[in-house]
PDB file of C-alpha atoms in Angstrom:
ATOM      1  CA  UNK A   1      29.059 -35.418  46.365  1.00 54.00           C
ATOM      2  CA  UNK A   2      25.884 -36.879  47.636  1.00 62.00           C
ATOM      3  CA  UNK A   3      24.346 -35.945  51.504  1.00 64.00           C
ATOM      4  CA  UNK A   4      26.942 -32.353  51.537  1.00 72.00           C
ATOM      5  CA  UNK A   5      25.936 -29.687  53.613  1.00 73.00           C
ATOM      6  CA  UNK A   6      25.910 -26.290  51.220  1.00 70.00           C
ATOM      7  CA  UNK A   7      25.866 -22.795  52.956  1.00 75.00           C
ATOM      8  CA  UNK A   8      23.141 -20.722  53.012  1.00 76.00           C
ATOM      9  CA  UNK A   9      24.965 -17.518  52.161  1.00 76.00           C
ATOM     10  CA  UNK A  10      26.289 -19.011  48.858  1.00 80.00           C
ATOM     11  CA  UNK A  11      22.359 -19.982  47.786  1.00 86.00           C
ATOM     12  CA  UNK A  12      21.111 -16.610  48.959  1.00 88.00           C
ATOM     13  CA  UNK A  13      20.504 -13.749  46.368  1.00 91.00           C
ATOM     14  CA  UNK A  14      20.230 -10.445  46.577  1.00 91.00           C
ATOM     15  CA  UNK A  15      16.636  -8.611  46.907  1.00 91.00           C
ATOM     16  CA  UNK A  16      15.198  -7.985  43.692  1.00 91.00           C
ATOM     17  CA  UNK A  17      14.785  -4.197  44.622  1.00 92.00           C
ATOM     18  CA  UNK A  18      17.362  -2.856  46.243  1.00 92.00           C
ATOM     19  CA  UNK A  19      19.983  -5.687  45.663  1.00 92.00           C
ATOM     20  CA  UNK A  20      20.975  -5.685  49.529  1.00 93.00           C
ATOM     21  CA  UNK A  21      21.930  -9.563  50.749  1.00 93.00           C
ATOM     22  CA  UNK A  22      20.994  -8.418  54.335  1.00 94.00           C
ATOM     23  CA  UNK A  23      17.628  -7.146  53.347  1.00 95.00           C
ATOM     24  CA  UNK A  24      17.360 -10.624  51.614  1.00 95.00           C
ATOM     25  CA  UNK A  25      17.721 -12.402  54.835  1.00 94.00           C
ATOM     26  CA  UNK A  26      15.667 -10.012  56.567  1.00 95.00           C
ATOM     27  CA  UNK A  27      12.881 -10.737  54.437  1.00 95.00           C
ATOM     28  CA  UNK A  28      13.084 -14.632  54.697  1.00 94.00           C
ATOM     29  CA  UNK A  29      12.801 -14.088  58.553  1.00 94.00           C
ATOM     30  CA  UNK A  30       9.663 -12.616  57.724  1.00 95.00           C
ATOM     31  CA  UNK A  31       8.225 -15.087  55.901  1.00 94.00           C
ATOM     32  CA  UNK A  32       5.797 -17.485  57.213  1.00 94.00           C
ATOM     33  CA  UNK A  33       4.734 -20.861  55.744  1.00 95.00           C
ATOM     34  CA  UNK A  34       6.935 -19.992  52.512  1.00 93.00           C
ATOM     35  CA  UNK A  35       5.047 -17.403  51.511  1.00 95.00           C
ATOM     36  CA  UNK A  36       7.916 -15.390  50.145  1.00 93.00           C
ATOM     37  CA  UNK A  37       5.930 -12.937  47.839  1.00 95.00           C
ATOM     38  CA  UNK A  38       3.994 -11.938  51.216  1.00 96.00           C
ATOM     39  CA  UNK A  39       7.047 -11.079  53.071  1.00 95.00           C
ATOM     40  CA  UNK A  40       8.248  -9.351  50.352  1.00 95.00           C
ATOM     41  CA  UNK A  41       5.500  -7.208  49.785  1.00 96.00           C
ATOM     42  CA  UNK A  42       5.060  -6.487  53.651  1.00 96.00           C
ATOM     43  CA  UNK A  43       8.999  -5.608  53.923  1.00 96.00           C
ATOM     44  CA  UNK A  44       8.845  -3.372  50.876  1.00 96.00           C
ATOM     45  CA  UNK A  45       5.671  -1.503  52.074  1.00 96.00           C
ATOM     46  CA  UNK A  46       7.580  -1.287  55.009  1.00 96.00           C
ATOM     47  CA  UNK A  47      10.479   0.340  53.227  1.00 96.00           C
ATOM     48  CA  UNK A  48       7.872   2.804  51.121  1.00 95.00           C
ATOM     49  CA  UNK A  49       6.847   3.990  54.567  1.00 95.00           C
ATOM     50  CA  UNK A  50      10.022   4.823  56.389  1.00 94.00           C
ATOM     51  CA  UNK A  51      11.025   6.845  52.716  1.00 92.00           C
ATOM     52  CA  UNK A  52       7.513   9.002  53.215  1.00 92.00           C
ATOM     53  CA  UNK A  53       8.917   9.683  56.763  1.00 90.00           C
ATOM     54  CA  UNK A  54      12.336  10.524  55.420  1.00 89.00           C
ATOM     55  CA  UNK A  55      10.526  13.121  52.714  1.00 87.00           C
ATOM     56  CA  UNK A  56       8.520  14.632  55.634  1.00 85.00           C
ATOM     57  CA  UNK A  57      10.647  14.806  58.726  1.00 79.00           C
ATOM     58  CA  UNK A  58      14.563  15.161  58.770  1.00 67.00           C
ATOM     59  CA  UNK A  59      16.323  12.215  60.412  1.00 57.00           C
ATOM     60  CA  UNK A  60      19.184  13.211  62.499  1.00 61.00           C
ATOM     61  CA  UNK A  61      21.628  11.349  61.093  1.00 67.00           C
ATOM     62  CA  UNK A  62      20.664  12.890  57.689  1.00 74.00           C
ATOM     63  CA  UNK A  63      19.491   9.483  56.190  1.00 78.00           C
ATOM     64  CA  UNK A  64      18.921   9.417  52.244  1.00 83.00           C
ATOM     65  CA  UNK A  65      17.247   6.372  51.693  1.00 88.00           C
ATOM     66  CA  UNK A  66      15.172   3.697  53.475  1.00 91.00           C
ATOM     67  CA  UNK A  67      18.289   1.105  52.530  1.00 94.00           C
ATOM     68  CA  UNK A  68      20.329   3.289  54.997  1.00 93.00           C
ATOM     69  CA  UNK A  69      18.121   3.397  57.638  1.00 93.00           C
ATOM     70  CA  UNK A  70      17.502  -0.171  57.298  1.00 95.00           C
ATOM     71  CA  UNK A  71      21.183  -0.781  57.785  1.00 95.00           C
ATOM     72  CA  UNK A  72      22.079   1.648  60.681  1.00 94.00           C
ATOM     73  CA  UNK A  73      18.809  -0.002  62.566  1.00 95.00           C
ATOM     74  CA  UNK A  74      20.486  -3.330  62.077  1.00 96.00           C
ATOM     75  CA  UNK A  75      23.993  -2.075  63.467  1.00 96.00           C
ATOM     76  CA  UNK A  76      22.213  -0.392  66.487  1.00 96.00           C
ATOM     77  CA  UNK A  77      20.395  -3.611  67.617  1.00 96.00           C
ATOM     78  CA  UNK A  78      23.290  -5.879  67.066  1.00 97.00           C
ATOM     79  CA  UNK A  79      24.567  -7.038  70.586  1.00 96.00           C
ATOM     80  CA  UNK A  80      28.326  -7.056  71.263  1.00 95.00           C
ATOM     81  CA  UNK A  81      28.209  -9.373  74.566  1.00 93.00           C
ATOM     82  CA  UNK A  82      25.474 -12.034  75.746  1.00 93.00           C
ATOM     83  CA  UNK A  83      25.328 -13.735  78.515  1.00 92.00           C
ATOM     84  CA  UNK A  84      25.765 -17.870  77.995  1.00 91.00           C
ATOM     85  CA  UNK A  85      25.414 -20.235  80.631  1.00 91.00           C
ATOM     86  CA  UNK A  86      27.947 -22.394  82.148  1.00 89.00           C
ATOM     87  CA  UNK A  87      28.213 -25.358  84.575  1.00 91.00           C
ATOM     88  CA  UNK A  88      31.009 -25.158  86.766  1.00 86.00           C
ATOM     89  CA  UNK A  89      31.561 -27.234  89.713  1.00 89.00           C
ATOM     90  CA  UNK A  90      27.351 -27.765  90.285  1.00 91.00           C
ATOM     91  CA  UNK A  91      26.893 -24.654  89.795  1.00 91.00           C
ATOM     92  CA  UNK A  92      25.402 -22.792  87.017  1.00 91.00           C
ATOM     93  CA  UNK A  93      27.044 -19.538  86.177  1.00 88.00           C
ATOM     94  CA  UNK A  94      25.705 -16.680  83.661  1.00 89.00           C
ATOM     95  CA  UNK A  95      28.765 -15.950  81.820  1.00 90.00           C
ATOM     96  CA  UNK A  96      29.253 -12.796  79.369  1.00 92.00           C
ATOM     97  CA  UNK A  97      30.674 -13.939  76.397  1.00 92.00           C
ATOM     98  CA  UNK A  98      31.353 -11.724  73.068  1.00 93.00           C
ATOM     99  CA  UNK A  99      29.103 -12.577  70.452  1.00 94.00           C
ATOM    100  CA  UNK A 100      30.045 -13.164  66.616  1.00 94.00           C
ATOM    101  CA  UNK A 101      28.587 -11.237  63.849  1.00 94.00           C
ATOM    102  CA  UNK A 102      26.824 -14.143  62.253  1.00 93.00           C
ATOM    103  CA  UNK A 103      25.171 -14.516  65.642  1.00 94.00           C
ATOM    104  CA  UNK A 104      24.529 -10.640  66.304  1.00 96.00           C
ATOM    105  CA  UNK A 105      23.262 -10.435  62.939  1.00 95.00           C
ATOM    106  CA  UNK A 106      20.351 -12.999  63.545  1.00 95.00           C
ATOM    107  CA  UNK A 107      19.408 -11.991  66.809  1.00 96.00           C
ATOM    108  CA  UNK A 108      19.020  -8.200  65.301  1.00 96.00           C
ATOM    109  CA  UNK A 109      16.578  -9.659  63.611  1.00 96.00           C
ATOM    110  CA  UNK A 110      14.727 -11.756  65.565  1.00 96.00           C
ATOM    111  CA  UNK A 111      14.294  -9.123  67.803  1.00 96.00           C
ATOM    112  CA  UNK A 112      12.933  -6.306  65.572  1.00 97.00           C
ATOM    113  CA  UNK A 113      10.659  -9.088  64.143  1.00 96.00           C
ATOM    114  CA  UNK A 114       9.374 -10.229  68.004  1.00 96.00           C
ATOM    115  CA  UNK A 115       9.022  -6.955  68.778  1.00 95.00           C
ATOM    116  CA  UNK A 116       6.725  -5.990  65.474  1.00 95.00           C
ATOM    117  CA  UNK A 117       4.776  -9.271  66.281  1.00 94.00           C
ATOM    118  CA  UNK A 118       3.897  -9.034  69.827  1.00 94.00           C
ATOM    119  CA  UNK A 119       2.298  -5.247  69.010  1.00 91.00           C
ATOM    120  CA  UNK A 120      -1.263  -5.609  67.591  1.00 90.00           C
ATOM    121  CA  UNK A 121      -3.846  -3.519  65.987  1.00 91.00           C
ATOM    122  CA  UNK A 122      -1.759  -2.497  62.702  1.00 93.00           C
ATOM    123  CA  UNK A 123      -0.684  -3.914  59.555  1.00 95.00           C
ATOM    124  CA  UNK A 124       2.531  -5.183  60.034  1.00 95.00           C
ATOM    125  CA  UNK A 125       4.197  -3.041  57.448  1.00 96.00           C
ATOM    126  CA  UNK A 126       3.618  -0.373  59.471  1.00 96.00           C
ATOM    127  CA  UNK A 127       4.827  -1.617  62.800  1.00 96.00           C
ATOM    128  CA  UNK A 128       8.148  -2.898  61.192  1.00 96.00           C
ATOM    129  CA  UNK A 129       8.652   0.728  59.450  1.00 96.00           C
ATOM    130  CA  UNK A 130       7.867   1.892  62.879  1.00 95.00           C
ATOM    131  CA  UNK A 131      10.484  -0.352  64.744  1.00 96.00           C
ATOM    132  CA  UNK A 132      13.324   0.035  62.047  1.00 95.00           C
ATOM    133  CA  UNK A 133      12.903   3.612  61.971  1.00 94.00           C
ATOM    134  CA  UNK A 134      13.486   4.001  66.054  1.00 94.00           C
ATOM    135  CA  UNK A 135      16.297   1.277  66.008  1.00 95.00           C
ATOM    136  CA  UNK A 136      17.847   3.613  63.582  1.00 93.00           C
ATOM    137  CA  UNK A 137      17.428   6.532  65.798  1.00 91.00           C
ATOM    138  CA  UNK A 138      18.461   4.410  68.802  1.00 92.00           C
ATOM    139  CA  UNK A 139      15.188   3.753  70.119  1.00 93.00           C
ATOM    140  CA  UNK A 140      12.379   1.058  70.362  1.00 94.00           C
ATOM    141  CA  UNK A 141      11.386  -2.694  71.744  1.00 95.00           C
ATOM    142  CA  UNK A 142      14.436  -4.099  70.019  1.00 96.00           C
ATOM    143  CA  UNK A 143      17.012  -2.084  70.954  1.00 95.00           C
ATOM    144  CA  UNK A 144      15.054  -2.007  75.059  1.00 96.00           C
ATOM    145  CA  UNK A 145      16.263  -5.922  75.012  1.00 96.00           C
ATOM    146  CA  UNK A 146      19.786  -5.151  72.908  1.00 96.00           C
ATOM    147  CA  UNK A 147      20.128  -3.246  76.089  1.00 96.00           C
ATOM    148  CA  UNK A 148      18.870  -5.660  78.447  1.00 96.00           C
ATOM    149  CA  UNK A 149      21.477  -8.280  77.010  1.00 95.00           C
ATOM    150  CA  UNK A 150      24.061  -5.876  77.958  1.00 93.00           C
ATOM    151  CA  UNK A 151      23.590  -4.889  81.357  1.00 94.00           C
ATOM    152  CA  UNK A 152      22.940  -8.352  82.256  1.00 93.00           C
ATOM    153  CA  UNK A 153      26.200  -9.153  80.569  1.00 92.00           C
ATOM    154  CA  UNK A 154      27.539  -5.873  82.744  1.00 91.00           C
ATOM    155  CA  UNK A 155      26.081  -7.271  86.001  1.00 90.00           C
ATOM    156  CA  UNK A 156      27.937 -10.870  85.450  1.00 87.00           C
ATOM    157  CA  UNK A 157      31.332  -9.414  84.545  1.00 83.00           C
ATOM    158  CA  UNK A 158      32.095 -10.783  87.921  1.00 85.00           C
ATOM    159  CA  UNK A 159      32.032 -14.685  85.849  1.00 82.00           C
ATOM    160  CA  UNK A 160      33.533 -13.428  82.988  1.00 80.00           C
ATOM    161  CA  UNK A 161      37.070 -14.923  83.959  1.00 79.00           C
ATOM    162  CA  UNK A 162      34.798 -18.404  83.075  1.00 79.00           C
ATOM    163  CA  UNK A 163      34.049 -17.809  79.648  1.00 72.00           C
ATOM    164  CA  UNK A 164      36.888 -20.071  78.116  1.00 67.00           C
TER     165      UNK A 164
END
């Protein structure tokens, strides 16, 4: 059937290294100008240097691999509510609104990638195994605006009888 729409998450294949889907998708949020191989190689460097910190200094949660911390930083900067606007009346209201995973998923992301990018002076391996190792521990940029997003959702719970 010519001109149909296929989904993305039946086309996308797991990472050749640790055979994680999510990682997969990480990595082509990474990439810039298609350079896939450069992505890769800055994700996985990435990965090499949040298992050196794993081998040096115990994690609290008691991590085993960098796969796991990868993973538990994701879940920590996923957002549960966002705020959406809304025009009611002539007015605009700021509405919280629950978000859904395919939608927390990719703003996890963008936000651990905004936050790596907008620090300069390193190599960006480094700043993303810096950023994915505090989101795991419950710290850093990305989880500062995961929990921006919900005490502005918090402060407008006041709308929230407006969200359908």
């Amino acid at each position: 059937m010519a001109g149909r729409i296929t989904s993305s998450e039946d086309q996308l294949r797991p990472d050749p290294r640790y055979g994680n889907k999510v990682l997969a998708k990480f990595i082509n949020c990474i990439m810039l100008d298609g350079k896939k191989s450069v992505a890769e190689r800055v994700v996985y460097d990435a990965m090499d240097e949040i298992e050196k910190r794993l081998k040096k200094d115990s994690h609290p949660e008691g991590f085993e691999s960098a796969i796991e911390v990868f993973d538990k930083a994701i879940a920590n900067v996923k957002p549960r509510l966002e705020v959406r606007s809304k025009r009611i009346g002539g007015a605009n209201y700021q509405v919280p609104m629950p978000v859904k995973n395919r939608r927390q998923q990719s703003l996890a992301f963008r936000w651990i990638i905004q936050a790596c990018r907008k620090e300069r002076g390193r190599q960006m391996h480094h700043r993303i195994a810096d950023e994915l190792y505090a989101a795991s521990k419950g710290d850093g940029k990305a989880m500062a605006t995961r929990e921006q997003t919900h005490r502005m959702a918090e402060a407008n719970k006041a709308f929230s009888h407006f969200a359908y």
